[in-house]
Amino acid sequence: MARAHYAAQPSRWLAELELWFAVNAGKTRLMRRRHLGPLVVQKPFHPEKDGTCHVYLLHPPGGVAGGDQLDLRFHLAADARAVLTTPGATKFYRSEHGRSTQATMIDVGAHAICEYLPQETIVFDGADASIDTRVTLEAGATYVGWDFICLGRPAAGERFETGTLRQRIEIVRDGRPIWFERVRLPGGSALQGAPYALADQPTWGTMIYAGPMAEDAAERVREAVGGQADGVFAVSQLEHAVVCRYLGPRVSEGKALFVRAWDALRTSCQGKAANAPRIWAT
């Protein structure tokens, strides 16, 4: 009798997290949550006088392997205010069993404010990673979001030589796109060393502010970041958004500059200073 042969199939981890925020009794509260797999949240905090809700998004495995899918969805009702962050970096590991994906969808109701400020994403050599963010804004809504990408592991001497990184972000207000950006970067691409692209720097970051803004918002950001931004930071004020960029050797440097920019934009456009999540100090 012929012996049966069984081929081991790679495991794929599907994780989903969906959160609903609304104003209740003078504060923004996490009214409902749904999760599947290893995506959860800690107890919400309210460190700001206006009742802004701070929430930490947890992915206990810490890394995304080949074939894994992370699906995050956030809904802010009218006038709600939330700051969403993560306690640590997201890691996309070398993939031998298919593409790893992270999809984030954020719906911001009328005059609500969503500030999505996760820690960095580390893309290991050999990773096949796709990162997709879509934001929809209703009338008067504000979105502030940043992301940092670190290619390879520079401290360990690892470069991003093989694999592929795909990144896409789209912001839509009242049904009309106001920001769209897409990146496809193969490992070992000449773009990594090109002076007009990444210039041999392993880390880049983008911060987008979309909401009511002061006419001199970009100038206020430049004043806030000061001389430390020379050569690694840029800010542009467009019709519907303020966009900040970082390109340099260290995530910590870019994050420090973006925090200053966030504070300047918050102060000039929302009338309050930035309130950094406590977990960033741990």
Phi, psi and omega in degrees: 000133181293139180280134179287142179245134180238128178263126179294133179262137179297140179281141177235133186251117177260125180230133180228144176216127179228129184234142177239126180244144176204158178279131179212126179054042174083002179227154170280128184234150174281101189278329184205150178216151175219133179216152177223128180075200190275060170223120184217176175229153172275179177299132179296151177243155178228072184277354185251147186296333182274006176084013177302135182265124176258128182228136179256125181266123186248133172235088189308323178299332176082338182224162181241118182262175183303128180088348179292149179227124174250129183232113181243135179222129181232135181234123177247120177288171182307134175073000178288154179223125182218143171246122182244132179212179179234153182281343183205178182290151169265131184244126172259111185279166173308134186244125174242000186227042175106172185284142174260137185229147170226118180243129181235127177237128184232122177250121184244117183287177184304126176062015175274164181228122175243125177242108185252104191231071182285163172289178189291162173249124179257122181255107182291155173302133181090358180288147172241089193244141176229124182237118187232125179233129178230129182237132174242131184241134172268180186304129176077002182282157179232138173232132171235122181218145174224160172212146175237132178246129175243118181274122181070199178230086185304322182296334179262007180075017181263127175257166178271088186261331180226162182101190181211137172247129174238132180223137182216134174224135180224133176239128183236131176241127180050039176085359182243131179295133175243347176205134177212132179212138180220137181231136170229116186233106174287148176299138181077009181298146176298340179297334181295328180257351185291134180300331181273359180238253185267348172051040178064019176266138184274350189229135171221156181218151177226132174237132182237128172249121178232109182170185176304134184219152175288153181297331181252033184301316181296320179295323177295324177295316179301317179295324183289321183279333174066201186291341180294346182274352185302124175084350183232351188225143175215152177222139179228138176253115181257184183296321185242002186202156167249128185240125176249142180232145171230138173218114184188193188272341189223134176299320183301322178294313179297321181293321178298319178292319180292326177297320177295318178296318178301316180297317180296318180290320178297315183296315185281331187253336180243350178076022177211152182283160176296145178234095186295134176305139184299330184293340178293339183268001182261000000 
